Structure formats: structure tokens, C-alpha cells
mmCIF file of C-alpha atoms in Angstrom:
data_model
loop_
_atom_site.group_PDB
_atom_site.id
_atom_site.type_symbol
_atom_site.label_atom_id
_atom_site.label_comp_id
_atom_site.label_asym_id
_atom_site.label_seq_id
_atom_site.Cartn_x
_atom_site.Cartn_y
_atom_site.Cartn_z
ATOM 1 C CA MET A 1081 20.620 -15.467 -12.543
ATOM 2 C CA ARG A 1082 18.661 -17.492 -10.239
ATOM 3 C CA LEU A 1083 17.862 -16.294 -6.615
ATOM 4 C CA SER A 1084 19.822 -19.238 -5.147
ATOM 5 C CA GLY A 1085 22.825 -18.145 -6.995
ATOM 6 C CA ARG A 1086 22.887 -14.758 -5.216
ATOM 7 C CA VAL A 1087 23.945 -16.153 -1.853
ATOM 8 C CA VAL A 1088 24.988 -12.593 -0.492
ATOM 9 C CA LEU A 1089 21.459 -11.089 -1.349
ATOM 10 C CA CYS A 1090 19.676 -14.075 0.325
ATOM 11 C CA ASP A 1091 22.155 -13.443 3.371
ATOM 12 C CA LEU A 1092 21.065 -9.697 3.320
ATOM 13 C CA PHE A 1093 17.413 -10.864 3.276
ATOM 14 C CA GLY A 1094 18.058 -12.890 6.288
ATOM 15 C CA ALA A 1095 19.763 -10.057 8.162
ATOM 16 C CA GLN A 1096 17.085 -7.497 7.245
ATOM 17 C CA GLY A 1097 14.656 -7.981 10.076
ATOM 18 C CA SER A 1098 17.090 -9.275 12.622
ATOM 19 C CA VAL A 1099 20.114 -6.755 12.238
ATOM 20 C CA LEU A 1100 19.690 -4.104 9.623
ATOM 21 C CA GLU A 1101 16.312 -2.823 10.393
ATOM 22 C CA ARG A 1102 17.365 -2.526 14.071
ATOM 23 C CA ASN A 1103 20.309 -0.664 13.873
ATOM 24 C CA VAL A 1104 19.656 2.387 11.792
ATOM 25 C CA SER A 1105 17.866 5.940 12.001
ATOM 26 C CA VAL A 1106 14.293 6.338 11.495
ATOM 27 C CA GLU A 1107 15.120 8.171 8.276
ATOM 28 C CA VAL A 1108 17.158 5.292 6.709
ATOM 29 C CA VAL A 1109 14.740 2.779 7.757
ATOM 30 C CA THR A 1110 11.812 4.531 6.146
ATOM 31 C CA ARG A 1111 13.730 5.052 3.063
ATOM 32 C CA TYR A 1112 14.844 1.514 2.870
ATOM 33 C CA LYS A 1113 11.283 0.119 3.568
ATOM 34 C CA ARG A 1114 9.762 2.459 0.759
ATOM 35 C CA ALA A 1115 12.152 1.056 -1.706
ATOM 36 C CA SER A 1116 11.645 -2.508 -0.480
ATOM 37 C CA LEU A 1117 7.946 -2.120 -1.054
ATOM 38 C CA ASP A 1118 8.644 -0.800 -4.410
ATOM 39 C CA ARG A 1119 10.751 -3.917 -5.180
ATOM 40 C CA LEU A 1120 8.242 -6.168 -3.717
ATOM 41 C CA ALA A 1121 5.518 -4.480 -6.044
ATOM 42 C CA THR A 1122 7.875 -5.052 -9.095
ATOM 43 C CA MET A 1123 8.353 -8.746 -8.215
ATOM 44 C CA THR A 1124 4.674 -9.201 -7.706
ATOM 45 C CA ALA A 1125 3.865 -7.716 -11.092
ATOM 46 C CA LEU A 1126 6.413 -10.222 -12.599
ATOM 47 C CA ILE A 1127 4.859 -13.163 -10.886
ATOM 48 C CA ARG A 1128 1.381 -12.206 -11.963
ATOM 49 C CA THR A 1129 2.692 -12.084 -15.637
ATOM 50 C CA TYR A 1130 3.634 -15.728 -15.347
ATOM 51 C CA LEU A 1131 0.937 -16.946 -12.773
ATOM 52 C CA PRO A 1132 -1.955 -14.596 -13.191
ATOM 53 C CA GLU A 1133 -4.078 -17.184 -11.346
ATOM 54 C CA LEU A 1134 -2.537 -16.252 -7.906
ATOM 55 C CA GLY A 1135 -4.312 -12.796 -7.959
ATOM 56 C CA GLU A 1136 -3.800 -10.965 -4.915
ATOM 57 C CA ASN A 1137 -1.959 -14.050 -3.365
ATOM 58 C CA ALA A 1138 1.121 -13.101 -5.567
ATOM 59 C CA THR A 1139 2.075 -10.294 -3.198
ATOM 60 C CA LEU A 1140 2.260 -12.940 -0.394
ATOM 61 C CA PHE A 1141 3.903 -15.294 -2.481
ATOM 62 C CA SER A 1142 6.696 -12.453 -3.240
ATOM 63 C CA LEU A 1143 7.018 -11.595 0.434
ATOM 64 C CA HIS A 1144 7.475 -15.335 1.302
ATOM 65 C CA THR A 1145 10.159 -15.783 -1.397
ATOM 66 C CA VAL A 1146 12.186 -13.080 0.275
ATOM 67 C CA VAL A 1147 11.718 -14.308 3.675
ATOM 68 C CA LEU A 1148 12.386 -17.888 2.710
ATOM 69 C CA ALA A 1149 15.486 -16.979 0.820
ATOM 70 C CA GLY A 1150 16.841 -15.211 3.861
ATOM 71 C CA ALA A 1151 16.188 -17.960 6.388
ATOM 72 C CA LEU A 1152 17.245 -20.784 4.057
ATOM 73 C CA SER A 1153 20.574 -19.163 3.046
ATOM 74 C CA ALA A 1154 21.767 -19.454 6.892
ATOM 75 C CA TYR A 1155 21.070 -23.016 6.843
ATOM 76 C CA SER A 1156 22.195 -23.887 3.355
ATOM 77 C CA THR A 1157 25.713 -22.263 3.698
ATOM 78 C CA PRO A 1158 27.150 -23.601 6.896
ATOM 79 C CA PRO A 1159 30.272 -22.231 8.496
ATOM 80 C CA PRO A 1160 33.614 -24.231 8.060
ATOM 81 C CA GLY A 1161 33.128 -25.901 11.529
ATOM 82 C CA LEU A 1162 29.930 -27.110 10.753
ATOM 83 C CA GLN A 1163 31.292 -28.404 7.362
ATOM 84 C CA ALA A 1164 33.917 -30.202 9.252
ATOM 85 C CA ALA A 1165 31.336 -31.891 11.548
ATOM 86 C CA TYR A 1166 29.257 -33.085 8.449
ATOM 87 C CA ARG A 1167 32.398 -34.595 6.989
ATOM 88 C CA ALA A 1168 33.340 -36.188 10.306
ATOM 89 C CA GLU A 1169 29.771 -37.407 10.879
ATOM 90 C CA PRO A 1170 27.731 -37.484 7.697
ATOM 91 C CA ASP A 1171 24.372 -38.413 9.582
ATOM 92 C CA LEU A 1172 24.500 -34.972 11.108
ATOM 93 C CA ALA A 1173 24.020 -33.533 7.684
ATOM 94 C CA ARG A 1174 20.998 -35.456 6.850
ATOM 95 C CA PHE A 1175 18.797 -32.479 6.603
ATOM 96 C CA HIS A 1176 21.318 -30.167 4.989
ATOM 97 C CA LEU A 1177 20.255 -29.167 1.606
ATOM 98 C CA GLU A 1178 22.132 -26.741 -0.808
ATOM 99 C CA LEU A 1179 20.362 -23.487 -1.155
ATOM 100 C CA LYS A 1180 19.004 -24.195 -4.542
ATOM 101 C CA ASP A 1181 17.330 -27.214 -3.414
ATOM 102 C CA SER A 1182 16.017 -25.707 -0.222
ATOM 103 C CA LEU A 1183 14.379 -22.912 -2.066
ATOM 104 C CA LYS A 1184 12.960 -25.001 -4.768
ATOM 105 C CA LEU A 1185 11.322 -27.163 -2.220
ATOM 106 C CA ALA A 1186 10.017 -24.269 0.107
ATOM 107 C CA LEU A 1187 8.830 -22.102 -2.777
ATOM 108 C CA THR A 1188 6.990 -25.040 -4.426
ATOM 109 C CA ALA A 1189 5.212 -25.772 -1.119
ATOM 110 C CA THR A 1190 4.339 -22.006 -0.694
ATOM 111 C CA LEU A 1191 3.057 -21.537 -4.295
ATOM 112 C CA LEU A 1192 0.903 -24.570 -3.738
ATOM 113 C CA GLY A 1193 -0.310 -22.977 -0.611
ATOM 114 C CA VAL A 1194 -1.195 -19.714 -2.164
ATOM 115 C CA LEU A 1195 -2.864 -21.081 -5.380
ATOM 116 C CA PRO A 1196 -6.738 -20.416 -5.229
ATOM 117 C CA ARG A 1197 -8.736 -23.441 -4.456
ATOM 118 C CA PRO A 1198 -11.795 -24.188 -6.573
#
């Protein structure tokens, strides 16, 4: 399954820094951050398998993927009131993209930015 199909996970990524990590004990956040770093290392290893030319930038790309997924999910899944506004005035939605399209655009730009230059 693609990341864009896991909207709840993307929403949790978005809430991570602004809500989840601010309202828990030191023990919980320490355990969570250790697990997060382990998952980031796994993600980085997978990326390096397919894009070995990224080298150390694979970690940065992995981190940016999580951050972008969290940020873009909030904008890509507007609440009902905003959806109604978009229907009433379609011009308001000119920069609204579905999560899949937003992630593809943002991650492509990020990937191009972290590729080593000759």
C-alpha cells in the first residue's frame, strides 16, 4: 500500500510534533523516539536499496518523507465545511491537491534536492 493510502498514519505523523510528543511523560516519549529512530533506519535502508546514489542523504529523505506526509495530509483532506466552500466557490480550491498528488510532487522535489550533484 502506498503512503498516500494510509491517511490516518499521515495524520499521526502530522500530530507527532505538535500534539503527541508534547502531552506524554518523558518515559513514553523516550520509548517512542527510540522506536521512531529504528523505523527511520529501516526506511532509510529500504531507500538505499533502490537509490544507493543517495548515500547519507537517504536518511534526510526518509525524515522529510515523514514530515511532508504529516503536513500534506492536513491540507489534502479538508474538513466538511471547507469541502462545501470549495463546491460553492471552486476557485478557492485551485491549490487543493489530493494527498497522492501532493506527496508525489513534494517527494519528487525533495528527492531531486537530496541527489548528489556531480
